[in-house]
Amino acid sequence: MTLALEGDADEGVREVGRGLLVRFMAEIEAVGGSQARVNGGGEMLAMTLALSGRLHDAVDEYRRVLRRIAECGSDSFTTGMSEVLLAEVLLQLGDPSSLAEADALLAGAEDSVRRTAFFRDRVVRYLTARARVASRLGDPESASGHAHAALTVIGVEGNPFPRHPGVGVPTVDADLRAELTRLAQGLRPVAARRRSFRFPFRKGRP
């Protein structure tokens, strides 16, 4: 099934991987298996659809995943970032309704991201999405605040999980750093008008 997530995979190979994912999910449901495992498969399916440029299909699948997560009350076997992943695809679509939905999803995911802030790579991905959406919505103040926060997280040193070097540490290429810097240098946030976005950084697992 990981064939479906290979970034440089041939589209035919990726389609085979998607077929296996769909079969995997159907068989679990047929035997009354864990809904959480189905959710994990659905999130993976949405990821591969997005990789193939099938953005509307990816959006539909992510929405199904989020509905099932709400129904079963657990995001186990997923990345725990389904809202953010959906928001990233909506951002690619870029129409006003998609941007508004992405903004609402990211705002709703903030508490969850805060609770797992020791995964700094997730924090950077979340803040980057918020900065991009705010910029596209014409809110340079918020875009600057979130981009500045992302750069601050990137600058945090040390491994959050000393026994697992690299886990939770952001990997940022030059293009992303330049984009965040550009967004951060826009209109700076006014503290009296908008709450700062802060995370309780920790070096180890809480």
PDB file of C-alpha atoms in Angstrom:
ATOM      1  CA  MET A   1       0.000   0.000   0.000  1.00  0.00           C
ATOM      2  CA  THR A   2       2.946   2.311   0.467  1.00  0.00           C
ATOM      3  CA  LEU A   3       3.298   2.167  -3.331  1.00  0.00           C
ATOM      4  CA  ALA A   4       0.485   4.713  -3.413  1.00  0.00           C
ATOM      5  CA  LEU A   5       2.511   7.233  -1.405  1.00  0.00           C
ATOM      6  CA  GLU A   6       5.771   7.124  -3.337  1.00  0.00           C
ATOM      7  CA  GLY A   7       6.293  10.692  -4.527  1.00  0.00           C
ATOM      8  CA  ASP A   8       8.100   9.686  -7.724  1.00  0.00           C
ATOM      9  CA  ALA A   9       6.046   6.567  -8.420  1.00  0.00           C
ATOM     10  CA  ASP A  10       4.615   5.867 -11.847  1.00  0.00           C
ATOM     11  CA  GLU A  11       0.928   6.739 -11.877  1.00  0.00           C
ATOM     12  CA  GLY A  12       0.049   3.167 -12.818  1.00  0.00           C
ATOM     13  CA  VAL A  13       1.913   1.873  -9.777  1.00  0.00           C
ATOM     14  CA  ARG A  14       0.231   4.450  -7.597  1.00  0.00           C
ATOM     15  CA  GLU A  15      -3.166   3.368  -8.877  1.00  0.00           C
ATOM     16  CA  VAL A  16      -2.352  -0.236  -7.941  1.00  0.00           C
ATOM     17  CA  GLY A  17      -1.489   0.979  -4.457  1.00  0.00           C
ATOM     18  CA  ARG A  18      -4.787   2.822  -4.235  1.00  0.00           C
ATOM     19  CA  GLY A  19      -6.629  -0.315  -5.241  1.00  0.00           C
ATOM     20  CA  LEU A  20      -4.961  -2.228  -2.420  1.00  0.00           C
ATOM     21  CA  LEU A  21      -5.904   0.508   0.030  1.00  0.00           C
ATOM     22  CA  VAL A  22      -9.543   0.410  -0.996  1.00  0.00           C
ATOM     23  CA  ARG A  23      -9.553  -3.388  -0.701  1.00  0.00           C
ATOM     24  CA  PHE A  24      -7.878  -3.205   2.709  1.00  0.00           C
ATOM     25  CA  MET A  25     -10.516  -0.779   4.005  1.00  0.00           C
ATOM     26  CA  ALA A  26     -13.413  -2.792   2.578  1.00  0.00           C
ATOM     27  CA  GLU A  27     -12.171  -6.045   4.122  1.00  0.00           C
ATOM     28  CA  ILE A  28     -11.802  -4.450   7.553  1.00  0.00           C
ATOM     29  CA  GLU A  29     -15.338  -3.105   7.402  1.00  0.00           C
ATOM     30  CA  ALA A  30     -16.673  -6.441   6.124  1.00  0.00           C
ATOM     31  CA  VAL A  31     -15.420  -8.295   9.196  1.00  0.00           C
ATOM     32  CA  GLY A  32     -16.392  -5.541  11.623  1.00  0.00           C
ATOM     33  CA  GLY A  33     -12.794  -4.567  12.262  1.00  0.00           C
ATOM     34  CA  SER A  34     -11.399  -1.436  13.827  1.00  0.00           C
ATOM     35  CA  GLN A  35     -12.883   1.750  12.410  1.00  0.00           C
ATOM     36  CA  ALA A  36      -9.658   3.482  13.374  1.00  0.00           C
ATOM     37  CA  ARG A  37      -7.746   1.287  10.907  1.00  0.00           C
ATOM     38  CA  VAL A  38     -10.216   2.212   8.192  1.00  0.00           C
ATOM     39  CA  ASN A  39      -9.604   5.869   9.016  1.00  0.00           C
ATOM     40  CA  GLY A  40      -5.874   5.338   8.629  1.00  0.00           C
ATOM     41  CA  GLY A  41      -6.389   3.760   5.239  1.00  0.00           C
ATOM     42  CA  GLY A  42      -8.705   6.575   4.188  1.00  0.00           C
ATOM     43  CA  GLU A  43      -6.189   9.219   5.142  1.00  0.00           C
ATOM     44  CA  MET A  44      -3.502   7.400   3.175  1.00  0.00           C
ATOM     45  CA  LEU A  45      -5.863   7.174   0.199  1.00  0.00           C
ATOM     46  CA  ALA A  46      -6.520  10.919   0.369  1.00  0.00           C
ATOM     47  CA  MET A  47      -2.774  11.586   0.463  1.00  0.00           C
ATOM     48  CA  THR A  48      -2.132   9.593  -2.683  1.00  0.00           C
ATOM     49  CA  LEU A  49      -5.044  11.220  -4.506  1.00  0.00           C
ATOM     50  CA  ALA A  50      -3.518  14.597  -3.714  1.00  0.00           C
ATOM     51  CA  LEU A  51      -0.130  13.391  -4.958  1.00  0.00           C
ATOM     52  CA  SER A  52      -1.768  12.484  -8.255  1.00  0.00           C
ATOM     53  CA  GLY A  53      -3.316  15.925  -8.578  1.00  0.00           C
ATOM     54  CA  ARG A  54      -6.836  14.612  -7.990  1.00  0.00           C
ATOM     55  CA  LEU A  55      -7.519  17.408  -5.551  1.00  0.00           C
ATOM     56  CA  HIS A  56     -11.315  17.258  -5.439  1.00  0.00           C
ATOM     57  CA  ASP A  57     -11.210  13.500  -4.857  1.00  0.00           C
ATOM     58  CA  ALA A  58      -8.632  14.031  -2.113  1.00  0.00           C
ATOM     59  CA  VAL A  59     -10.845  16.647  -0.453  1.00  0.00           C
ATOM     60  CA  ASP A  60     -13.817  14.271  -0.501  1.00  0.00           C
ATOM     61  CA  GLU A  61     -11.771  11.457   1.035  1.00  0.00           C
ATOM     62  CA  TYR A  62     -10.306  13.680   3.766  1.00  0.00           C
ATOM     63  CA  ARG A  63     -13.824  14.843   4.623  1.00  0.00           C
ATOM     64  CA  ARG A  64     -14.950  11.221   4.936  1.00  0.00           C
ATOM     65  CA  VAL A  65     -12.003  10.503   7.211  1.00  0.00           C
ATOM     66  CA  LEU A  66     -12.841  13.451   9.456  1.00  0.00           C
ATOM     67  CA  ARG A  67     -16.496  12.398   9.649  1.00  0.00           C
ATOM     68  CA  ARG A  68     -15.492   8.858  10.648  1.00  0.00           C
ATOM     69  CA  ILE A  69     -13.021  10.190  13.228  1.00  0.00           C
ATOM     70  CA  ALA A  70     -15.808  12.279  14.731  1.00  0.00           C
ATOM     71  CA  GLU A  71     -18.078   9.241  14.816  1.00  0.00           C
ATOM     72  CA  CYS A  72     -15.619   6.874  16.487  1.00  0.00           C
ATOM     73  CA  GLY A  73     -13.991   9.533  18.670  1.00  0.00           C
ATOM     74  CA  SER A  74     -10.405   8.557  17.836  1.00  0.00           C
ATOM     75  CA  ASP A  75      -7.800   9.541  15.281  1.00  0.00           C
ATOM     76  CA  SER A  76      -5.643   6.488  15.998  1.00  0.00           C
ATOM     77  CA  PHE A  77      -3.856   5.006  12.965  1.00  0.00           C
ATOM     78  CA  THR A  78      -3.948   8.409  11.235  1.00  0.00           C
ATOM     79  CA  THR A  79      -1.298  11.117  11.343  1.00  0.00           C
ATOM     80  CA  GLY A  80      -3.430  13.134  13.754  1.00  0.00           C
ATOM     81  CA  MET A  81      -3.165  15.948  11.214  1.00  0.00           C
ATOM     82  CA  SER A  82      -6.101  15.224   8.909  1.00  0.00           C
ATOM     83  CA  GLU A  83      -7.494  18.748   9.283  1.00  0.00           C
ATOM     84  CA  VAL A  84      -4.159  20.245   8.304  1.00  0.00           C
ATOM     85  CA  LEU A  85      -3.728  17.877   5.376  1.00  0.00           C
ATOM     86  CA  LEU A  86      -7.204  18.732   4.111  1.00  0.00           C
ATOM     87  CA  ALA A  87      -6.499  22.430   4.532  1.00  0.00           C
ATOM     88  CA  GLU A  88      -3.344  22.075   2.430  1.00  0.00           C
ATOM     89  CA  VAL A  89      -5.344  20.561  -0.430  1.00  0.00           C
ATOM     90  CA  LEU A  90      -8.034  23.232  -0.131  1.00  0.00           C
ATOM     91  CA  LEU A  91      -5.292  25.824  -0.315  1.00  0.00           C
ATOM     92  CA  GLN A  92      -4.171  24.300  -3.611  1.00  0.00           C
ATOM     93  CA  LEU A  93      -7.722  24.620  -4.948  1.00  0.00           C
ATOM     94  CA  GLY A  94      -7.597  28.249  -3.909  1.00  0.00           C
ATOM     95  CA  ASP A  95     -11.179  29.352  -4.550  1.00  0.00           C
ATOM     96  CA  PRO A  96     -12.870  31.536  -1.893  1.00  0.00           C
ATOM     97  CA  SER A  97     -15.005  28.762  -0.383  1.00  0.00           C
ATOM     98  CA  SER A  98     -12.018  26.380  -0.194  1.00  0.00           C
ATOM     99  CA  LEU A  99      -9.886  29.025   1.505  1.00  0.00           C
ATOM    100  CA  ALA A 100     -12.649  29.782   3.998  1.00  0.00           C
ATOM    101  CA  GLU A 101     -13.004  26.076   4.803  1.00  0.00           C
ATOM    102  CA  ALA A 102      -9.235  25.724   5.205  1.00  0.00           C
ATOM    103  CA  ASP A 103      -9.159  28.686   7.583  1.00  0.00           C
ATOM    104  CA  ALA A 104     -11.942  27.171   9.718  1.00  0.00           C
ATOM    105  CA  LEU A 105     -10.278  23.749   9.776  1.00  0.00           C
ATOM    106  CA  LEU A 106      -6.951  25.159  10.902  1.00  0.00           C
ATOM    107  CA  ALA A 107      -8.525  27.305  13.603  1.00  0.00           C
ATOM    108  CA  GLY A 108     -10.365  24.245  14.893  1.00  0.00           C
ATOM    109  CA  ALA A 109      -7.169  22.161  14.919  1.00  0.00           C
ATOM    110  CA  GLU A 110      -5.169  24.600  17.040  1.00  0.00           C
ATOM    111  CA  ASP A 111      -5.865  22.958  20.395  1.00  0.00           C
ATOM    112  CA  SER A 112      -4.910  19.542  19.048  1.00  0.00           C
ATOM    113  CA  VAL A 113      -1.643  20.889  17.652  1.00  0.00           C
ATOM    114  CA  ARG A 114      -0.875  22.590  20.959  1.00  0.00           C
ATOM    115  CA  ARG A 115      -1.349  19.322  22.841  1.00  0.00           C
ATOM    116  CA  THR A 116       1.292  17.632  20.681  1.00  0.00           C
ATOM    117  CA  ALA A 117       3.611  20.624  20.345  1.00  0.00           C
ATOM    118  CA  PHE A 118       6.653  18.470  21.179  1.00  0.00           C
ATOM    119  CA  PHE A 119       6.349  17.286  17.545  1.00  0.00           C
ATOM    120  CA  ARG A 120       7.863  20.484  16.218  1.00  0.00           C
ATOM    121  CA  ASP A 121       7.680  19.281  12.607  1.00  0.00           C
ATOM    122  CA  ARG A 122       3.892  19.166  12.906  1.00  0.00           C
ATOM    123  CA  VAL A 123       3.832  22.605  14.481  1.00  0.00           C
ATOM    124  CA  VAL A 124       5.799  24.074  11.572  1.00  0.00           C
ATOM    125  CA  ARG A 125       3.522  22.416   9.036  1.00  0.00           C
ATOM    126  CA  TYR A 126       0.455  23.753  10.847  1.00  0.00           C
ATOM    127  CA  LEU A 127       1.793  27.290  11.175  1.00  0.00           C
ATOM    128  CA  THR A 128       2.926  27.319   7.555  1.00  0.00           C
ATOM    129  CA  ALA A 129      -0.571  26.359   6.425  1.00  0.00           C
ATOM    130  CA  ARG A 130      -2.085  29.078   8.598  1.00  0.00           C
ATOM    131  CA  ALA A 131       0.311  31.678   7.235  1.00  0.00           C
ATOM    132  CA  ARG A 132      -0.421  30.692   3.635  1.00  0.00           C
ATOM    133  CA  VAL A 133      -4.180  30.700   4.111  1.00  0.00           C
ATOM    134  CA  ALA A 134      -4.129  34.047   5.902  1.00  0.00           C
ATOM    135  CA  SER A 135      -2.028  35.534   3.114  1.00  0.00           C
ATOM    136  CA  ARG A 136      -4.410  34.239   0.441  1.00  0.00           C
ATOM    137  CA  LEU A 137      -7.371  35.628   2.403  1.00  0.00           C
ATOM    138  CA  GLY A 138      -5.786  39.072   2.441  1.00  0.00           C
ATOM    139  CA  ASP A 139      -4.820  39.111   6.126  1.00  0.00           C
ATOM    140  CA  PRO A 140      -1.093  39.986   6.128  1.00  0.00           C
ATOM    141  CA  GLU A 141      -1.155  40.608   9.881  1.00  0.00           C
ATOM    142  CA  SER A 142      -2.115  37.019  10.675  1.00  0.00           C
ATOM    143  CA  ALA A 143       0.116  35.662   7.912  1.00  0.00           C
ATOM    144  CA  SER A 144       3.075  37.505   9.415  1.00  0.00           C
ATOM    145  CA  GLY A 145       2.320  36.303  12.931  1.00  0.00           C
ATOM    146  CA  HIS A 146       2.037  32.645  11.970  1.00  0.00           C
ATOM    147  CA  ALA A 147       5.082  32.764   9.685  1.00  0.00           C
ATOM    148  CA  HIS A 148       7.146  34.406  12.413  1.00  0.00           C
ATOM    149  CA  ALA A 149       6.005  31.715  14.867  1.00  0.00           C
ATOM    150  CA  ALA A 150       6.967  28.987  12.374  1.00  0.00           C
ATOM    151  CA  LEU A 151      10.448  30.452  11.979  1.00  0.00           C
ATOM    152  CA  THR A 152      10.775  30.596  15.770  1.00  0.00           C
ATOM    153  CA  VAL A 153       9.914  26.891  16.023  1.00  0.00           C
ATOM    154  CA  ILE A 154      12.386  26.066  13.261  1.00  0.00           C
ATOM    155  CA  GLY A 155      15.070  27.810  15.284  1.00  0.00           C
ATOM    156  CA  VAL A 156      14.499  25.657  18.386  1.00  0.00           C
ATOM    157  CA  GLU A 157      17.473  23.347  18.882  1.00  0.00           C
ATOM    158  CA  GLY A 158      17.649  19.843  20.280  1.00  0.00           C
ATOM    159  CA  ASN A 159      15.711  16.619  19.829  1.00  0.00           C
ATOM    160  CA  PRO A 160      12.273  16.492  21.443  1.00  0.00           C
ATOM    161  CA  PHE A 161      12.748  12.719  21.788  1.00  0.00           C
ATOM    162  CA  PRO A 162      16.395  12.091  22.804  1.00  0.00           C
ATOM    163  CA  ARG A 163      16.044   8.322  22.339  1.00  0.00           C
ATOM    164  CA  HIS A 164      14.778   8.823  18.787  1.00  0.00           C
ATOM    165  CA  PRO A 165      17.022  11.409  17.102  1.00  0.00           C
ATOM    166  CA  GLY A 166      15.285  13.332  14.350  1.00  0.00           C
ATOM    167  CA  VAL A 167      11.734  12.433  15.365  1.00  0.00           C
ATOM    168  CA  GLY A 168       9.654  15.585  15.673  1.00  0.00           C
ATOM    169  CA  VAL A 169      12.406  17.803  14.272  1.00  0.00           C
ATOM    170  CA  PRO A 170      11.349  20.008  11.326  1.00  0.00           C
ATOM    171  CA  THR A 171      13.078  19.523   7.989  1.00  0.00           C
ATOM    172  CA  VAL A 172      12.912  22.822   6.142  1.00  0.00           C
ATOM    173  CA  ASP A 173      14.313  23.473   2.690  1.00  0.00           C
ATOM    174  CA  ALA A 174      15.566  26.825   1.416  1.00  0.00           C
ATOM    175  CA  ASP A 175      12.376  27.565  -0.528  1.00  0.00           C
ATOM    176  CA  LEU A 176      10.119  27.131   2.496  1.00  0.00           C
ATOM    177  CA  ARG A 177      12.408  29.181   4.706  1.00  0.00           C
ATOM    178  CA  ALA A 178      12.416  31.967   2.116  1.00  0.00           C
ATOM    179  CA  GLU A 179       8.621  31.855   1.842  1.00  0.00           C
ATOM    180  CA  LEU A 180       8.151  32.045   5.600  1.00  0.00           C
ATOM    181  CA  THR A 181      10.659  34.873   5.857  1.00  0.00           C
ATOM    182  CA  ARG A 182       8.803  36.819   3.180  1.00  0.00           C
ATOM    183  CA  LEU A 183       5.469  36.297   4.907  1.00  0.00           C
ATOM    184  CA  ALA A 184       6.918  37.174   8.313  1.00  0.00           C
ATOM    185  CA  GLN A 185       8.323  40.435   6.984  1.00  0.00           C
ATOM    186  CA  GLY A 186       4.850  41.600   6.018  1.00  0.00           C
ATOM    187  CA  LEU A 187       2.573  43.497   8.346  1.00  0.00           C
ATOM    188  CA  ARG A 188       3.596  42.467  11.875  1.00  0.00           C
ATOM    189  CA  PRO A 189       0.803  41.442  14.242  1.00  0.00           C
ATOM    190  CA  VAL A 190      -0.610  43.975  16.683  1.00  0.00           C
ATOM    191  CA  ALA A 191      -0.684  42.345  20.120  1.00  0.00           C
ATOM    192  CA  ALA A 192      -3.758  44.257  21.214  1.00  0.00           C
ATOM    193  CA  ARG A 193      -5.737  42.998  18.229  1.00  0.00           C
ATOM    194  CA  ARG A 194      -4.751  39.347  17.912  1.00  0.00           C
ATOM    195  CA  ARG A 195      -3.480  36.756  20.378  1.00  0.00           C
ATOM    196  CA  SER A 196       0.024  35.515  19.791  1.00  0.00           C
ATOM    197  CA  PHE A 197       0.451  31.874  18.898  1.00  0.00           C
ATOM    198  CA  ARG A 198       2.757  30.255  21.458  1.00  0.00           C
ATOM    199  CA  PHE A 199       3.707  26.670  22.160  1.00  0.00           C
ATOM    200  CA  PRO A 200       5.054  25.092  25.359  1.00  0.00           C
ATOM    201  CA  PHE A 201       8.252  23.719  23.840  1.00  0.00           C
ATOM    202  CA  ARG A 202       9.753  20.736  25.598  1.00  0.00           C
ATOM    203  CA  LYS A 203      12.885  18.784  24.885  1.00  0.00           C
ATOM    204  CA  GLY A 204      11.353  15.433  25.696  1.00  0.00           C
ATOM    205  CA  ARG A 205       8.073  13.626  25.760  1.00  0.00           C
ATOM    206  CA  PRO A 206       5.770  15.116  28.422  1.00  0.00           C
TER     207      PRO A 206
END
